[in-house]
Short mmCIF file of C-alpha atoms in Angstrom, two decimals:
data_model
loop_
_atom_site.label_atom_id
_atom_site.label_comp_id
_atom_site.label_asym_id
_atom_site.label_seq_id
_atom_site.Cartn_x
_atom_site.Cartn_y
_atom_site.Cartn_z
CA MET A 7 21.72 -34.60 46.94
CA ILE A 8 22.21 -30.94 47.92
CA GLU A 9 19.65 -28.63 46.34
CA LEU A 10 21.62 -26.27 44.11
CA SER A 11 20.36 -23.02 42.65
CA GLY A 12 21.73 -21.51 39.49
CA THR A 13 21.35 -19.04 36.65
CA LEU A 14 19.38 -20.68 33.84
CA LEU A 15 19.09 -19.42 30.29
CA ILE A 16 15.75 -20.26 28.65
CA VAL A 17 15.97 -20.19 24.86
CA ASP A 18 12.60 -20.39 23.07
CA ASP A 19 11.05 -18.36 20.26
CA ASN A 20 7.57 -18.70 21.82
CA LYS A 21 7.05 -15.91 24.34
CA VAL A 22 4.39 -17.80 26.30
CA ASN A 23 6.67 -20.84 26.62
CA ARG A 24 9.53 -18.64 27.81
CA LEU A 25 7.43 -16.97 30.47
CA LEU A 26 5.83 -20.17 31.77
CA LEU A 27 9.16 -21.98 31.91
CA SER A 28 10.84 -19.03 33.63
CA ARG A 29 8.08 -19.00 36.26
CA SER A 30 8.60 -22.72 36.87
CA VAL A 31 12.36 -22.46 37.35
CA GLU A 32 12.07 -19.37 39.53
CA MET A 33 9.64 -21.22 41.80
CA LEU A 34 12.37 -23.87 42.14
CA GLY A 35 14.78 -21.20 43.40
CA HIS A 36 16.69 -20.46 40.20
CA LYS A 37 17.31 -17.22 38.32
CA ALA A 38 15.93 -17.16 34.79
CA LEU A 39 17.40 -15.35 31.78
CA LEU A 40 15.43 -15.29 28.52
CA ALA A 41 16.44 -15.42 24.85
CA GLU A 42 14.03 -15.53 21.89
CA ASN A 43 16.38 -17.43 19.55
CA GLY A 44 19.76 -19.12 19.38
CA ARG A 45 21.61 -16.06 18.10
CA VAL A 46 20.52 -13.98 21.08
CA ALA A 47 21.43 -16.85 23.42
CA VAL A 48 24.99 -17.23 22.08
CA ASN A 49 25.58 -13.46 22.31
CA LEU A 50 24.30 -13.46 25.88
CA LEU A 51 26.57 -16.39 26.85
CA ALA A 52 29.59 -14.33 25.81
CA LYS A 53 28.67 -11.67 28.38
CA GLN A 54 26.93 -13.57 31.19
CA ASP A 55 27.87 -16.57 33.31
CA VAL A 56 25.18 -19.22 32.94
CA ASP A 57 24.88 -22.52 34.82
CA LEU A 58 22.46 -24.31 32.49
CA LEU A 59 20.53 -23.91 29.23
CA LEU A 60 16.93 -24.90 28.60
CA LEU A 61 16.95 -25.02 24.82
CA ASP A 62 14.21 -25.22 22.21
CA ILE A 63 15.02 -26.71 18.79
CA GLU A 64 12.78 -25.00 16.21
CA MET A 65 13.69 -21.29 16.24
CA PRO A 66 14.39 -18.58 13.64
CA GLU A 67 17.90 -17.19 12.90
CA MET A 68 19.69 -19.97 14.80
CA ASN A 69 17.96 -23.19 15.80
CA GLY A 70 18.74 -25.44 18.75
CA PHE A 71 20.96 -27.82 16.77
CA GLU A 72 23.11 -24.87 15.65
CA VAL A 73 23.37 -23.61 19.24
CA LEU A 74 24.57 -27.04 20.37
CA GLU A 75 27.22 -27.02 17.63
CA VAL A 76 28.48 -23.61 18.81
CA LEU A 77 28.65 -24.78 22.43
CA LYS A 78 30.53 -27.91 21.43
CA SER A 79 33.09 -25.95 19.38
CA LYS A 80 33.99 -23.40 22.07
CA PRO A 81 35.94 -24.58 25.16
CA GLU A 82 34.48 -21.80 27.31
CA PHE A 83 30.92 -23.06 26.66
CA ARG A 84 31.58 -26.80 26.48
CA ASP A 85 30.85 -27.55 30.14
CA ILE A 86 27.51 -25.73 30.32
CA PRO A 87 24.77 -28.38 30.75
CA VAL A 88 21.96 -28.27 28.20
CA ILE A 89 18.46 -29.68 28.59
CA VAL A 90 16.55 -29.65 25.31
CA THR A 91 12.87 -28.74 25.74
CA SER A 92 11.13 -29.31 22.43
CA SER A 93 7.97 -30.51 20.73
CA VAL A 94 10.04 -31.88 17.84
CA GLU A 95 9.28 -35.59 17.66
CA GLY A 96 11.32 -38.51 16.39
CA LEU A 97 14.07 -40.59 17.95
CA GLU A 98 16.58 -39.34 15.39
CA ASN A 99 16.16 -35.76 16.65
CA ILE A 100 16.71 -36.79 20.27
CA VAL A 101 19.78 -38.79 19.28
CA ARG A 102 21.14 -35.83 17.31
CA CYS A 103 20.74 -33.57 20.36
CA ILE A 104 22.62 -36.01 22.59
CA GLU A 105 25.38 -36.45 19.99
CA LEU A 106 25.80 -32.68 19.86
CA GLY A 107 26.33 -32.54 23.62
CA ALA A 108 22.88 -32.10 25.17
CA ASP A 109 22.65 -33.63 28.65
CA ASP A 110 18.94 -34.40 28.54
CA TYR A 111 15.72 -34.05 26.56
CA LEU A 112 12.30 -33.07 27.90
CA PRO A 113 9.28 -33.05 25.57
CA LYS A 114 6.80 -30.16 25.63
CA PRO A 115 4.72 -29.48 27.58
CA VAL A 116 7.42 -29.84 30.22
CA ASN A 117 6.48 -31.89 33.26
CA LYS A 118 7.38 -29.83 36.37
CA THR A 119 8.37 -32.83 38.49
CA LEU A 120 10.69 -34.14 35.78
CA LEU A 121 12.06 -30.64 35.24
CA LYS A 122 12.96 -30.32 38.93
CA ALA A 123 14.76 -33.68 38.95
CA ARG A 124 16.66 -33.05 35.70
CA LEU A 125 17.73 -29.54 36.78
CA ALA A 126 19.05 -30.87 40.09
CA SER A 127 20.99 -33.66 38.36
CA CYS A 128 22.54 -31.40 35.70
CA LEU A 129 23.50 -28.67 38.16
CA GLU A 130 25.18 -31.24 40.42
CA LYS A 131 27.18 -32.55 37.45
CA LYS A 132 28.23 -29.00 36.60
CA ARG A 133 29.26 -28.36 40.20
CA LEU A 134 31.49 -31.44 40.12
CA ARG A 135 32.99 -30.44 36.74
CA ASP A 136 33.68 -26.91 38.02
CA GLU A 137 35.35 -28.29 41.13
CA GLN A 138 37.47 -30.62 39.02
CA LYS A 139 38.46 -27.70 36.80
CA ARG A 140 39.41 -25.55 39.82
CA LEU A 141 41.60 -28.33 41.19
CA LEU A 142 43.21 -28.86 37.79
CA GLU A 143 43.99 -25.17 37.37
CA ARG A 144 45.35 -25.01 40.92
CA PHE A 145 47.94 -27.68 40.23
CA ALA A 146 48.43 -27.41 36.47
CA THR A 147 47.96 -23.69 35.53
CA SER A 148 45.01 -22.50 33.47
CA GLU A 149 46.96 -22.79 30.18
CA VAL A 150 47.78 -26.46 30.78
CA ALA A 151 44.20 -27.08 31.89
CA GLN A 152 42.98 -25.49 28.65
CA ASP A 153 45.39 -27.62 26.65
CA LEU A 154 44.09 -30.74 28.39
CA GLN A 155 40.50 -29.74 27.64
CA SER A 156 41.13 -29.06 23.96
CA SER A 157 43.72 -31.75 23.15
CA GLY A 158 43.24 -34.39 25.80
CA PHE A 159 45.90 -36.11 27.88
CA VAL A 160 48.63 -38.01 26.03
CA ILE A 161 52.05 -38.92 27.42
CA GLY A 162 54.66 -37.47 25.06
CA GLY A 163 55.83 -34.17 23.64
CA LYS A 164 55.68 -31.93 20.58
CA ARG A 165 58.33 -29.67 19.11
CA ALA A 166 57.65 -25.96 19.50
CA HIS A 167 59.43 -22.60 19.48
CA ALA A 168 59.48 -21.07 22.95
CA SER A 169 61.41 -19.03 25.48
CA VAL A 170 62.50 -20.57 28.77
CA LEU A 171 63.24 -18.58 31.95
CA PHE A 172 65.03 -19.80 35.06
CA CYS A 173 65.03 -17.75 38.26
CA ASP A 174 66.76 -18.48 41.55
CA ILE A 175 67.23 -16.77 44.92
CA ARG A 176 70.89 -16.11 45.64
CA GLY A 177 72.21 -17.64 48.88
CA PHE A 178 68.86 -18.94 50.05
CA THR A 179 70.37 -22.00 51.75
CA GLY A 180 72.44 -19.83 54.08
CA LEU A 181 69.55 -17.43 54.62
CA SER A 182 67.10 -20.23 55.47
CA GLU A 183 69.51 -21.60 58.09
CA GLN A 184 69.18 -18.29 59.95
CA LEU A 185 65.36 -18.42 59.91
CA GLU A 186 62.78 -20.47 61.71
CA PRO A 187 61.28 -23.09 59.34
CA GLU A 188 57.93 -21.28 59.31
CA ALA A 189 59.61 -17.97 58.41
CA ALA A 190 61.61 -19.64 55.62
CA ILE A 191 58.45 -21.12 54.11
CA GLU A 192 56.66 -17.78 54.41
CA LEU A 193 59.54 -16.06 52.60
CA LEU A 194 59.41 -18.67 49.82
CA ASN A 195 55.65 -18.24 49.49
CA THR A 196 56.10 -14.47 49.17
CA PHE A 197 58.80 -14.98 46.54
CA TYR A 198 56.64 -17.38 44.52
CA THR A 199 53.60 -15.07 44.73
CA LEU A 200 55.58 -12.23 43.18
CA MET A 201 57.39 -14.35 40.58
CA PHE A 202 54.17 -16.12 39.49
CA GLU A 203 52.54 -12.73 38.93
CA ALA A 204 55.46 -11.55 36.80
CA VAL A 205 55.26 -14.71 34.68
CA THR A 206 51.49 -15.01 34.24
CA SER A 207 50.97 -11.29 33.55
CA ASN A 208 53.29 -11.73 30.56
CA ASP A 209 51.54 -14.76 29.08
CA GLY A 210 53.89 -17.35 30.57
CA ILE A 211 53.39 -20.36 32.80
CA VAL A 212 55.43 -21.64 35.73
CA SER A 213 56.27 -25.21 34.76
CA LEU A 214 58.48 -26.19 37.65
CA MET A 215 59.31 -25.00 41.18
CA LEU A 216 62.85 -25.88 42.21
CA GLY A 217 63.14 -25.26 45.95
CA ASP A 218 64.14 -21.59 45.90
CA GLY A 219 63.80 -21.18 42.13
CA LEU A 220 61.52 -21.82 39.19
CA MET A 221 61.33 -22.57 35.49
CA ALA A 222 58.84 -20.60 33.39
CA LEU A 223 57.77 -21.20 29.79
CA PHE A 224 56.62 -18.66 27.20
CA GLY A 225 55.03 -19.87 23.96
CA VAL A 226 53.89 -23.30 25.18
CA PRO A 227 51.41 -24.88 25.57
CA GLN A 228 49.73 -21.89 23.85
CA PRO A 229 51.75 -19.94 21.22
CA ILE A 230 52.24 -16.21 21.79
CA GLU A 231 53.32 -13.46 19.39
CA ASN A 232 56.85 -12.88 20.73
CA SER A 233 57.87 -15.34 23.43
CA ALA A 234 61.30 -13.72 23.90
CA GLN A 235 59.82 -10.27 24.50
CA SER A 236 57.31 -11.69 26.99
CA ALA A 237 59.99 -13.64 28.86
CA VAL A 238 62.29 -10.61 29.14
CA ARG A 239 59.44 -8.41 30.37
CA ALA A 240 58.64 -11.04 32.97
CA GLY A 241 62.29 -11.07 34.07
CA GLN A 242 62.33 -7.28 34.34
CA GLU A 243 59.16 -7.34 36.45
CA MET A 244 60.77 -9.95 38.70
CA PHE A 245 63.64 -7.57 39.50
CA ASP A 246 61.21 -4.65 39.99
CA MET A 247 59.14 -6.71 42.44
CA ILE A 248 62.19 -7.93 44.36
CA GLU A 249 63.34 -4.31 44.66
CA MET A 250 59.97 -3.33 46.17
CA LEU A 251 60.04 -6.36 48.46
CA ASN A 252 63.53 -5.42 49.65
CA ALA A 253 62.30 -1.93 50.53
CA GLU A 254 59.68 -3.53 52.78
CA ARG A 255 62.21 -5.94 54.27
CA ALA A 256 64.60 -3.05 55.01
CA GLY A 257 61.84 -1.37 57.00
CA GLU A 258 61.58 -4.54 59.09
CA GLY A 259 65.32 -4.77 59.58
CA GLU A 260 65.69 -7.69 57.15
CA GLY A 261 68.44 -8.08 54.56
CA ASP A 262 68.01 -7.82 50.79
CA LEU A 263 67.03 -10.74 48.57
CA GLN A 264 68.99 -11.14 45.36
CA ILE A 265 67.89 -13.19 42.34
CA GLY A 266 69.48 -14.41 39.14
CA VAL A 267 67.57 -14.85 35.86
CA GLY A 268 68.56 -16.68 32.68
CA ILE A 269 66.53 -16.78 29.45
CA ALA A 270 67.04 -18.76 26.24
CA THR A 271 64.86 -19.01 23.13
CA GLY A 272 64.62 -21.76 20.52
CA GLU A 273 63.17 -25.15 19.76
CA VAL A 274 61.92 -27.20 22.71
CA VAL A 275 59.98 -30.42 23.17
CA ALA A 276 56.97 -29.70 25.38
CA GLY A 277 54.36 -32.11 26.66
CA TYR A 278 53.29 -34.47 29.41
CA ALA A 279 55.97 -36.61 31.05
CA GLY A 280 55.39 -39.38 33.55
CA THR A 281 52.82 -42.17 33.57
CA ASP A 282 49.09 -42.42 32.95
CA SER A 283 48.53 -42.27 36.72
CA ARG A 284 50.85 -39.34 37.45
CA ALA A 285 52.31 -36.85 35.00
CA THR A 286 53.39 -33.25 34.66
CA TYR A 287 53.57 -30.73 31.84
CA THR A 288 57.22 -29.97 31.16
CA CYS A 289 59.72 -28.89 28.56
CA ILE A 290 63.09 -30.36 27.55
CA GLY A 291 65.85 -29.71 25.05
CA SER A 292 69.05 -27.71 24.60
CA THR A 293 67.12 -24.42 24.93
CA VAL A 294 66.00 -25.44 28.42
CA ASN A 295 69.53 -26.51 29.34
CA LEU A 296 70.96 -23.23 28.07
CA ALA A 297 68.48 -21.13 30.09
CA ALA A 298 69.41 -23.08 33.24
CA ARG A 299 73.13 -22.62 32.51
CA LEU A 300 72.67 -18.88 31.92
CA GLU A 301 70.96 -18.53 35.29
CA ALA A 302 73.93 -20.38 36.84
CA GLU A 303 76.35 -18.08 34.95
CA THR A 304 74.90 -15.07 36.78
CA LYS A 305 76.71 -16.33 39.88
CA THR A 306 80.11 -16.04 38.17
CA THR A 307 79.73 -13.12 35.75
CA GLY A 308 78.31 -10.71 38.30
CA SER A 309 75.42 -9.92 35.93
CA GLN A 310 72.08 -10.89 37.46
CA PHE A 311 70.10 -11.10 34.19
CA LEU A 312 71.51 -13.01 31.21
CA ILE A 313 69.88 -13.86 27.86
CA ASP A 314 71.13 -15.77 24.84
CA GLN A 315 71.64 -14.41 21.33
CA SER A 316 68.38 -15.90 19.99
CA THR A 317 66.41 -14.05 22.64
CA PHE A 318 68.33 -10.82 22.04
CA GLU A 319 67.58 -10.87 18.30
CA LEU A 320 63.82 -10.92 18.95
CA LEU A 321 63.75 -7.98 21.37
CA GLU A 322 62.47 -4.50 20.66
CA GLU A 323 64.18 -1.48 22.26
CA VAL A 324 65.77 -3.31 25.19
CA GLU A 325 68.87 -1.75 26.71
CA VAL A 326 71.82 -4.13 27.04
CA ALA A 327 74.20 -3.48 29.92
CA ARG A 328 76.97 -5.72 28.61
CA THR A 329 77.62 -8.33 25.92
CA TYR A 330 79.85 -11.29 26.69
CA LYS A 331 81.41 -12.31 23.36
CA ARG A 332 82.05 -15.99 22.65
CA THR A 333 81.54 -17.13 26.23
CA LYS A 334 82.10 -20.76 27.11
CA ILE A 335 78.94 -22.14 28.71
CA LYS A 336 79.21 -25.30 30.77
CA GLY A 337 77.66 -28.24 28.93
CA PHE A 338 77.91 -26.61 25.49
CA ALA A 339 80.78 -27.29 23.09
CA GLU A 340 80.60 -24.03 21.13
CA PRO A 341 81.14 -20.64 22.84
CA ARG A 342 78.16 -18.30 22.64
CA ASP A 343 77.40 -14.61 22.69
CA ILE A 344 75.31 -13.77 25.75
CA HIS A 345 73.87 -10.45 26.89
CA ALA A 346 73.35 -8.89 30.31
CA LEU A 347 70.28 -6.71 30.82
#
């Protein structure tokens, strides 16, 4: 096992115990932070990244059991390993600590050889959990990863109110045929970097990449105050970023990129689709279909940015370039009012 060093928080109301334990962990190559009770420890955790807690049980203001309950209730603290170091006797107390999420229990006075072994084991477990979390966030977005942590993984969906955005590069097939494969991939990567930033900076997630386009969700899996407003701001930033990118491309003698954006707001069914062995977080429903159709309509209307009436009604001080009254949208029986921004 690789010897890992970390930042350890020692929580004990006895000053002598704190100092002796901090000296022991520092001699093992770790950094020690000190807290005289549970309240101080929880406040410190909100400000400081900590790799492991060494936690006493009997303390004033907030005891060790109460600290464990706080850690268990907050997703941001849930993965921090905890080794209880206590003179409290009785199997029931040890069991209670484990049930509340403690990883281990060392009686006082703490044996230094046992301490070294338990620290190494807990820090290795945390390293593996952190790596798993990084991989999950890389492929599933941080919001979906958070949803998985808090709700667990279940195939199926839930109804929610959300805004859906589709974005697509105009004429990319023809453009890519003029480029070397490596240059085409590099252009796509640049496009996705900019579009992802526009989405995530406005509280959305990219749910699906579609070759030279994407689908973004606002309001799921985590609700936000005004999903329509966030989606429209993201769309506006997309056009701003493409304009800046085109200025750079013009300097290199490259042609302009053009995009189309469609946004719809309403009820969706969002959740995990697939199988237990392979699944993805996605969103379905007429709202999703309408957003996709609106993006497609930008190719025929000449307006690059189209939103539906439900989105329009939730916006604050957004200038509309044109309203298309009672427009027939492919796949929808009833004509709809749509707006160009």
